[in-house]
Structure formats: structure tokens, C-alpha cells
mmCIF file of C-alpha atoms in Angstrom:
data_model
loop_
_atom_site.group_PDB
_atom_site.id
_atom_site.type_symbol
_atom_site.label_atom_id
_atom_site.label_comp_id
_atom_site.label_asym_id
_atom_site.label_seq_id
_atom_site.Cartn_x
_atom_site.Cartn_y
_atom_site.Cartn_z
ATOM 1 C CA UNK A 114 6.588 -4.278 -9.063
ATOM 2 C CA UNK A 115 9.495 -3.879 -6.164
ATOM 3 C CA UNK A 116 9.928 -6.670 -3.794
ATOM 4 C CA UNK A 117 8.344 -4.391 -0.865
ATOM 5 C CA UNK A 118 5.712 -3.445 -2.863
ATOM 6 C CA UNK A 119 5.198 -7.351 -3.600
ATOM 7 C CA UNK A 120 5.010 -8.374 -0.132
ATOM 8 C CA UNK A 121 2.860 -5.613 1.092
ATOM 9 C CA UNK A 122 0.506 -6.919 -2.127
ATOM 10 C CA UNK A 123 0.547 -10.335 -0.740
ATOM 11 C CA UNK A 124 -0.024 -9.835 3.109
ATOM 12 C CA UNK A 125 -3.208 -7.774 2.366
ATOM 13 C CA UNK A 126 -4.576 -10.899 0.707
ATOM 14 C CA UNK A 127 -3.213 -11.426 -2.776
ATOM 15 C CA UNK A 128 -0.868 -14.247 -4.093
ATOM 16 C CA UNK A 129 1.923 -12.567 -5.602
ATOM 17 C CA UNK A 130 5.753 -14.293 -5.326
ATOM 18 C CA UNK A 131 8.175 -12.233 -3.704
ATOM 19 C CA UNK A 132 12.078 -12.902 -5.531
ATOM 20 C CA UNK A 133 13.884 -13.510 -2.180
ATOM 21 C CA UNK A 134 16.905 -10.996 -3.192
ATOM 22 C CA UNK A 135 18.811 -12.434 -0.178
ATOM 23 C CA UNK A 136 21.178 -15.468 0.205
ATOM 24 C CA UNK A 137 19.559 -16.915 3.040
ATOM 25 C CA UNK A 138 21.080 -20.019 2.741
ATOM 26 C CA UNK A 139 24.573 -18.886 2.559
ATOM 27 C CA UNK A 140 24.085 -16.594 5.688
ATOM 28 C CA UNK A 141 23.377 -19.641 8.092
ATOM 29 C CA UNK A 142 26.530 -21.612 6.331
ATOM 30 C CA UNK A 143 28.385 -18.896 7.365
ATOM 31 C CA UNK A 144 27.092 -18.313 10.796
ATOM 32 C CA UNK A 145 27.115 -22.057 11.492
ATOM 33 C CA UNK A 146 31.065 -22.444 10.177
ATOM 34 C CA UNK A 147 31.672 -20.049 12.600
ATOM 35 C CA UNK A 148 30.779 -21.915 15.276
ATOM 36 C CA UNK A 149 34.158 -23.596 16.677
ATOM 37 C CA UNK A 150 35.429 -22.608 13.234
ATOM 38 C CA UNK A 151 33.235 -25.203 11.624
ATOM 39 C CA UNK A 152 33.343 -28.371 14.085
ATOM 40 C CA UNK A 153 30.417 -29.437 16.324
ATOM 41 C CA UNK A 154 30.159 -27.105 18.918
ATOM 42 C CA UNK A 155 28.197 -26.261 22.304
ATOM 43 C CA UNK A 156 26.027 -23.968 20.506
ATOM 44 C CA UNK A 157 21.998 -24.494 21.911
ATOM 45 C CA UNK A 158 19.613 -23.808 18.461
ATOM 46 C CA UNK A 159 16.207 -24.651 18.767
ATOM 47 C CA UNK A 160 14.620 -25.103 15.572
ATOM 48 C CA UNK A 161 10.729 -25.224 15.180
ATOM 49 C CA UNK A 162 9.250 -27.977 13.056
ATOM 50 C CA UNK A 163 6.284 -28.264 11.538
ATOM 51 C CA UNK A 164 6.381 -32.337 11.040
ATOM 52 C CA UNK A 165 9.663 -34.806 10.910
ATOM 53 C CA UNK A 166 10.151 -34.845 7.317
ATOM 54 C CA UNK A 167 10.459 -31.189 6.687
ATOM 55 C CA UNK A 168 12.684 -31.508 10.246
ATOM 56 C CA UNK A 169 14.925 -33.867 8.805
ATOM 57 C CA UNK A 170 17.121 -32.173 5.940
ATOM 58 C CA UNK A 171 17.268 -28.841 8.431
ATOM 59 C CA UNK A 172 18.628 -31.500 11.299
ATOM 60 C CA UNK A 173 21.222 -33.086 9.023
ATOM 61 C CA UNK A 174 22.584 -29.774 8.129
ATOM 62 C CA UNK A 175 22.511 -28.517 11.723
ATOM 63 C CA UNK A 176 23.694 -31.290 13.862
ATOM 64 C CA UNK A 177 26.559 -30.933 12.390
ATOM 65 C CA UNK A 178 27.746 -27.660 14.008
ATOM 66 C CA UNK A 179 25.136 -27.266 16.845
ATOM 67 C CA UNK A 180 23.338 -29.016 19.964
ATOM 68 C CA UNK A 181 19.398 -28.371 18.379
ATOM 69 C CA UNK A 182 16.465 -29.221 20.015
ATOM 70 C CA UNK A 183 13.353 -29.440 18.402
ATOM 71 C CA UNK A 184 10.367 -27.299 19.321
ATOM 72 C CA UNK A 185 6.728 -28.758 18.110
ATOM 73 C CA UNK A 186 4.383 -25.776 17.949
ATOM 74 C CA UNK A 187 1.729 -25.683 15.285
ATOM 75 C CA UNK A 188 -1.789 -24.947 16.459
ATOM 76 C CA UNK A 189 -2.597 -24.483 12.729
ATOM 77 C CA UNK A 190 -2.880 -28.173 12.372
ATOM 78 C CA UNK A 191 -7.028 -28.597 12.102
ATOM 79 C CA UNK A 192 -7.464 -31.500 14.133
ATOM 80 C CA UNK A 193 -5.796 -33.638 17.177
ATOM 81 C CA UNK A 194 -5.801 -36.826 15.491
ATOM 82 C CA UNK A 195 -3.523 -34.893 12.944
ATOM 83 C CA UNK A 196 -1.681 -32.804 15.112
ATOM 84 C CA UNK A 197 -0.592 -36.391 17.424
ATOM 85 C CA UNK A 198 0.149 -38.767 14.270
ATOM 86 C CA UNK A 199 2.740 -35.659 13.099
ATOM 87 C CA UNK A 200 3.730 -35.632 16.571
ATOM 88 C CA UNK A 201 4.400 -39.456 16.917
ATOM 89 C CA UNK A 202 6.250 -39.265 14.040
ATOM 90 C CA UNK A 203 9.011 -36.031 14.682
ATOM 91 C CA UNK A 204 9.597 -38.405 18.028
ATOM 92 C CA UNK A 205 10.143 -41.678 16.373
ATOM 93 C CA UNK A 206 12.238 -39.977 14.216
ATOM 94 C CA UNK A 207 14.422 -38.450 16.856
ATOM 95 C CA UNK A 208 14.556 -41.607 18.640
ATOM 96 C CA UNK A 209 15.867 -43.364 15.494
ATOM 97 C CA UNK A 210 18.789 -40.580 14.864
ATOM 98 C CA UNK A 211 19.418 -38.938 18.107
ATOM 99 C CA UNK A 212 20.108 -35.567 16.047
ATOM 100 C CA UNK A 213 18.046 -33.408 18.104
ATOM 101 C CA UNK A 214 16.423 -33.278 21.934
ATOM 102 C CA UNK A 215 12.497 -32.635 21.900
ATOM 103 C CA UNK A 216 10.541 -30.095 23.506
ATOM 104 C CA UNK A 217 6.724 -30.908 23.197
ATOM 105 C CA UNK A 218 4.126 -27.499 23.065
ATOM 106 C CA UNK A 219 0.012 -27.849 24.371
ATOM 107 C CA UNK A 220 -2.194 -28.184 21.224
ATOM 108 C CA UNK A 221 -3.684 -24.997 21.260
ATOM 109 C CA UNK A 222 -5.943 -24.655 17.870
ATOM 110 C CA UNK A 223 -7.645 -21.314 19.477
ATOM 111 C CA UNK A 224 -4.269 -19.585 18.634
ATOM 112 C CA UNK A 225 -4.465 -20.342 14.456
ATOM 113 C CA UNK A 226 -8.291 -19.297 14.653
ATOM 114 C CA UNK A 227 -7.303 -16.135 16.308
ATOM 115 C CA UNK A 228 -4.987 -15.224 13.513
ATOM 116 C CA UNK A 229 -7.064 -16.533 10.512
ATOM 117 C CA UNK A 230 -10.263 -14.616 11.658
ATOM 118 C CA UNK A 231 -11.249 -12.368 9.064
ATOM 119 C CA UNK A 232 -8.627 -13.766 6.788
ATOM 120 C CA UNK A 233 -11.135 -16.841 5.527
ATOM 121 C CA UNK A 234 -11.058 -16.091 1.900
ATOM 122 C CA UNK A 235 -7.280 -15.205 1.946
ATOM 123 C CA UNK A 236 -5.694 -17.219 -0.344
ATOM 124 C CA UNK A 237 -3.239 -20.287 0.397
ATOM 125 C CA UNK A 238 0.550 -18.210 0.255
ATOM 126 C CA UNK A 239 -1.238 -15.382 1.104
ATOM 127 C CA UNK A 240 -1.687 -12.853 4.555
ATOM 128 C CA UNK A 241 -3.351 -15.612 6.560
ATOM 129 C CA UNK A 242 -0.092 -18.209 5.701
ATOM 130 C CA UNK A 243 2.089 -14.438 6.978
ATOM 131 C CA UNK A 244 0.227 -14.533 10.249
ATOM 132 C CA UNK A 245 0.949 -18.090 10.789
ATOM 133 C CA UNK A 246 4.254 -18.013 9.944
ATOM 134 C CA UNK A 247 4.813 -15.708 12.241
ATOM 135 C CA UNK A 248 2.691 -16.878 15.244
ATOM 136 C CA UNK A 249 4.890 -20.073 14.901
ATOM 137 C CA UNK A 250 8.364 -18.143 14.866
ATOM 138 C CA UNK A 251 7.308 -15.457 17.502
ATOM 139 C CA UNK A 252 6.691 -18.754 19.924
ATOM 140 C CA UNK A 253 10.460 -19.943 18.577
ATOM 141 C CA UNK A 254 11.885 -16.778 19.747
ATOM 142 C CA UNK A 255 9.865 -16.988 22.576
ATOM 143 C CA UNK A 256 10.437 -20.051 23.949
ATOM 144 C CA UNK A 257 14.511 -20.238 22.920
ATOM 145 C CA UNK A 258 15.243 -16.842 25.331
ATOM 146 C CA UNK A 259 12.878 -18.588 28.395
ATOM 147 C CA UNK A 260 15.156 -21.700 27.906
ATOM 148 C CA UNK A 261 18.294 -19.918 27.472
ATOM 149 C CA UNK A 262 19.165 -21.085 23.430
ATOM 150 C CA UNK A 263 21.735 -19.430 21.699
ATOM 151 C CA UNK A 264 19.480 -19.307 18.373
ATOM 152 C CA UNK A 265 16.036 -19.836 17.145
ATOM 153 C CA UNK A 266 15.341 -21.341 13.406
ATOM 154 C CA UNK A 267 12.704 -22.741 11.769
ATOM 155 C CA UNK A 268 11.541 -25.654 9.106
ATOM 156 C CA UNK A 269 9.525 -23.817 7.653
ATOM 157 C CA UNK A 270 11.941 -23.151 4.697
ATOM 158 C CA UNK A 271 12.243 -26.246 3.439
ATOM 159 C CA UNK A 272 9.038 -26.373 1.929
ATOM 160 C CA UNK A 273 8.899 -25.217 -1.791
ATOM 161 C CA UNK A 274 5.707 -23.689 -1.295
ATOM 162 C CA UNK A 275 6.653 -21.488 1.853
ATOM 163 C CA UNK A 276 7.782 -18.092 1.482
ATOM 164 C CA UNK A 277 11.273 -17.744 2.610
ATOM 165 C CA UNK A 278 11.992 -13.953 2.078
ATOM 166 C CA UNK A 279 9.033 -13.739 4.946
ATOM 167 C CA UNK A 280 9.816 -16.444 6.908
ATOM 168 C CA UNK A 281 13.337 -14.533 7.619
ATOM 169 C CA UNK A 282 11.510 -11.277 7.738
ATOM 170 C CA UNK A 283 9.449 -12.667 10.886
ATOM 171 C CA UNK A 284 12.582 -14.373 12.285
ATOM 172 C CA UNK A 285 14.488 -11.115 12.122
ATOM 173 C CA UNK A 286 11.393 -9.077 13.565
ATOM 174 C CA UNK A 287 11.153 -11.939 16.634
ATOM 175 C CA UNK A 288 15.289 -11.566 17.097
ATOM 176 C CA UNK A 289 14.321 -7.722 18.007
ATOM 177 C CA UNK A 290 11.307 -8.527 19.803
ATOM 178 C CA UNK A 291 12.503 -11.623 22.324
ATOM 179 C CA UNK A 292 16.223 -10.545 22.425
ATOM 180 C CA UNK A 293 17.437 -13.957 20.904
ATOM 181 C CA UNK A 294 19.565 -14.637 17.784
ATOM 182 C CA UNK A 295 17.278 -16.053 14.614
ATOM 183 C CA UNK A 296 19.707 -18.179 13.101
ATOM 184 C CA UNK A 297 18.711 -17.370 8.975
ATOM 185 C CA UNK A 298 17.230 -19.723 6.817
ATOM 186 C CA UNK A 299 16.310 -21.014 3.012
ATOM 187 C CA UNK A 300 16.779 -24.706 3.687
ATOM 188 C CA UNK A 301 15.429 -25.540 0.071
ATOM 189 C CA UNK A 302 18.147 -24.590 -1.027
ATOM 190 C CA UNK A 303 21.063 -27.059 -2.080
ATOM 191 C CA UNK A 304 18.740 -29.622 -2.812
ATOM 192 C CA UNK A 305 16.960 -29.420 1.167
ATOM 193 C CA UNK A 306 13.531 -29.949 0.026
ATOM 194 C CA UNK A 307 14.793 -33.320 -1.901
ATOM 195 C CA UNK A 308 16.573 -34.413 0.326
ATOM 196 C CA UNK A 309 14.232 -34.171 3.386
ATOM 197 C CA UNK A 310 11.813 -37.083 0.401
ATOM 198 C CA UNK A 311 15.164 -39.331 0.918
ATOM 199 C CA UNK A 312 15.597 -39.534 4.386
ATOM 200 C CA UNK A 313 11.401 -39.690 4.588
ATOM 201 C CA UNK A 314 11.640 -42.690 2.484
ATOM 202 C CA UNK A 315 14.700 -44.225 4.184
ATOM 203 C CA UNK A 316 13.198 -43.602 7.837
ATOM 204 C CA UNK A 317 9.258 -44.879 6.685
ATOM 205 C CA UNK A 318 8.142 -40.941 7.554
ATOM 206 C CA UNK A 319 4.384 -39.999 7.192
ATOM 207 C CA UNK A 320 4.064 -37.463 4.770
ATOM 208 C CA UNK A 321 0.875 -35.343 4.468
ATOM 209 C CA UNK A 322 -0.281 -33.270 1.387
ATOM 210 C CA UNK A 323 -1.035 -30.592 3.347
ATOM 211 C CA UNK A 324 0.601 -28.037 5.430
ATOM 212 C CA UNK A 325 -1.690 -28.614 8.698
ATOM 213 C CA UNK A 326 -4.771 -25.635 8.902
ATOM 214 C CA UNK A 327 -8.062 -26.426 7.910
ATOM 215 C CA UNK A 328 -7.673 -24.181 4.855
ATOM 216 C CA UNK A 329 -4.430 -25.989 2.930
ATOM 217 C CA UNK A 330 -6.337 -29.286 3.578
ATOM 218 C CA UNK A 331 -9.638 -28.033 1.912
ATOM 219 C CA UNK A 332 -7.289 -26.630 -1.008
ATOM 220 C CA UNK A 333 -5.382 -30.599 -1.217
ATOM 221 C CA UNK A 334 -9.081 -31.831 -1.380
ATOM 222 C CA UNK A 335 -9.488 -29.700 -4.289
ATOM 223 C CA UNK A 336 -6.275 -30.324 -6.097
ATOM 224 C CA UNK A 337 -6.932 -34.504 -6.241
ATOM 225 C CA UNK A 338 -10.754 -33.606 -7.114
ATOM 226 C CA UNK A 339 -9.823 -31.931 -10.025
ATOM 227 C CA UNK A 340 -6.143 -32.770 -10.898
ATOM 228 C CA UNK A 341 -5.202 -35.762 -9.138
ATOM 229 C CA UNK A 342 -2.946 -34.147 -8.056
ATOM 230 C CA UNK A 343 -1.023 -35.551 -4.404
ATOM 231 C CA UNK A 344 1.914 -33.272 -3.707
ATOM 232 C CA UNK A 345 3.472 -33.085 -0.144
ATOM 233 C CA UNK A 346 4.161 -30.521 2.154
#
């Protein structure tokens, strides 16, 4: 099956792995060496995160090169409680380093249940995880031309279990959409999702074995019913 034909597969509901034929990872080392010609620059990116560890590999890298600002926008997370303890925690954590300024978003959970209606029985990785992906990015791109950022990025990549060949697809899609540069991303790569379990462990980070919605918490449930199994997100 061709990649297209893979991804069309797995936005109408199935859970079919798309090869991600493109060097993400190498296209934002090259865009971000070319800011200053590889030195710390002026350059304004504001990268969404979904929670501080996944934020912190992606902030190593970028600080770096660029002036990023966080953005916290996930109305996927199922419940406040949830959605302030993650909160809490990408603060402290940019209060400890002082890699990134923070720009704080309205829990709005209507947004997620807009998206996953009629999407219920979709499968974890499949088209509800697309629509979230990209109601998270679109409000990246969004928010980064209202402020005036050079670039828009994402977490999101970091993660193992999230679909980078989409994730980029969306970002591109949001560049054309918002008139602001996505700044590419497969920040697993080089060893990003590893490190982002060091610095967790060396800055005391709560990690949760789930990605946020209602639906990848049910599916955790599951997985340390019948496994034991305790991975995190």
C-alpha cells in the first residue's frame, strides 16, 4: 500500500502506520542553523506543548537557536484536575530553566468533543488522534501570526506513538492557512523521546500514561488491566 493510500486508510478510521518518507528532523536542523548561521538568534518560535516532559527535549534543542515561547492548548485533556496538574508542571518547569516564555490558553474541552463526535469507536492513532492533532496545530498557527512569531512548532513529535508524517502534514496545511512559517518537526528523532525521560527524571516531572482525551486514558486503563502494562506519553 502507498504512503497516501496509508494515510487516507488511517484518517477514515483504521490503524495503519504511515513510513514517514521525509527527514523531518533534518529539515528543522537545517532551518534552525540558519538562523544567525547557527548561533542564538532573535528568531520568535512558539512551540505548542502538550505537557513539560514531552516540552523539554524540543526546548533543549530549540533554545539554542531561537527565543520560543510555549503555547499550552490541549482541550483534549478529559478533565480540569488533569488539564491544571500538566499545567503546573510545564510552568515549574520553565521557571526552573528559563528556556522558554509561557503563554497560557482557556480550558476549553467543548473544542476536543466537537472533533471526536462521531469518531467514538475510532481507534487510538487513528482519524479522531488526525483531528486533534490538527485542532491543536491550527490554534499554533493561529495564535503565532496574532502575536507576531516568526514560526509555529509543535511537541507533539516527540512522542513515539504520535504520527509525525501527519503532524507535519497539518503544520504545513496551517503555514498556508494562517500565513505563518511551521517550523518542521520529528523530535524523536536523535534520541528526543529518551531524552525528554532524562531531563523528566532530573527535573522531578509528572509523567502521565496517557496522552490527555478521555479515549487514550480508557485505552491506559485497559493496557495495566490486562498487561500491566504503564508506558508514558
Amino acid at each position: 500500500m502507498k504512503e497516501k493510500e496509508q494515510t487516507e486508510t488511517a484518517r477514515s478510521g483504521g490503524k495503519v502506520p504511515v513510513r514517514n518518507a521525509v527527514n523531518y528532523d533534518k529539515k528543522m536542523r537545517e532551518i534552525l542553523a540558519s538562523f544567525a548561521n547557527g548561533e542564538k538568534s532573535g528568531v520568535r518560535v512558539l512551540l505548542h506543548s502538550c505537557c513539560a516532559p514531552c516540552s523539554s527535549a524540543c526546548l533543549e534543542i530549540l533554545k539554542d537557536y531561537c527565543m520560543p515561547t510555549v503555547l499550552y492548548y490541549n482541550p483534549n485533556i478529559d478533565n480540569r484536575e488533569e488539564y491544571e496538574k500538566r499545567k503546573a508542571e510545564q510552568i515549574r518547569f520553565l521557571n526552573e530553566t528559563g528556556w522558554a516564555d509561557f503563554i497560557d490558553c482557556d480550558y476549553n474541552e467543548e473544542a476536543f468533543e466537537k472533533i471526536a463526535d462521531g469518531k467514538e469507536q475510532c481507534p487510538e492513532g487513528g482519524a479522531r488522534c488526525y483531528e486533534c492533532y490538527k485542532l491543536r496545530l491550527y490554534a499554533a498557527a493561529k495564535t503565532a501570526k496574532e502575536k507576531g512569531f516568526d514560526y509555529f512548532a509543535s511537541t507533539l513529535s516527540v512522542s513515539p506513538y504520535k504520527n509525525a508524517a501527519w503532524l507535519n502534514e497539518i503544520g504545513f496545511a496551517a503555514e498556508k492557512e494562517y500565513g505563518v512559517k511551521y517550523l518542521p518537526s520529528d523530535f524523536k528523532k536523535q534520541g528526543g523521546y529518551l531524552r525528554s525521560t532524562q531531563l523528566s527524571a532530573e527535573y522531578g516531572l509528572y509523567r502521565q500514561n496517557y496522552c490527555g482525551c478521555r479515549f487514550s486514558r480508557r485505552a491506559a486503563e485497559e493496557r495495566e488491566k490486562e498487561k500491566g502494562g504503564n508506558r508514558a506519553e
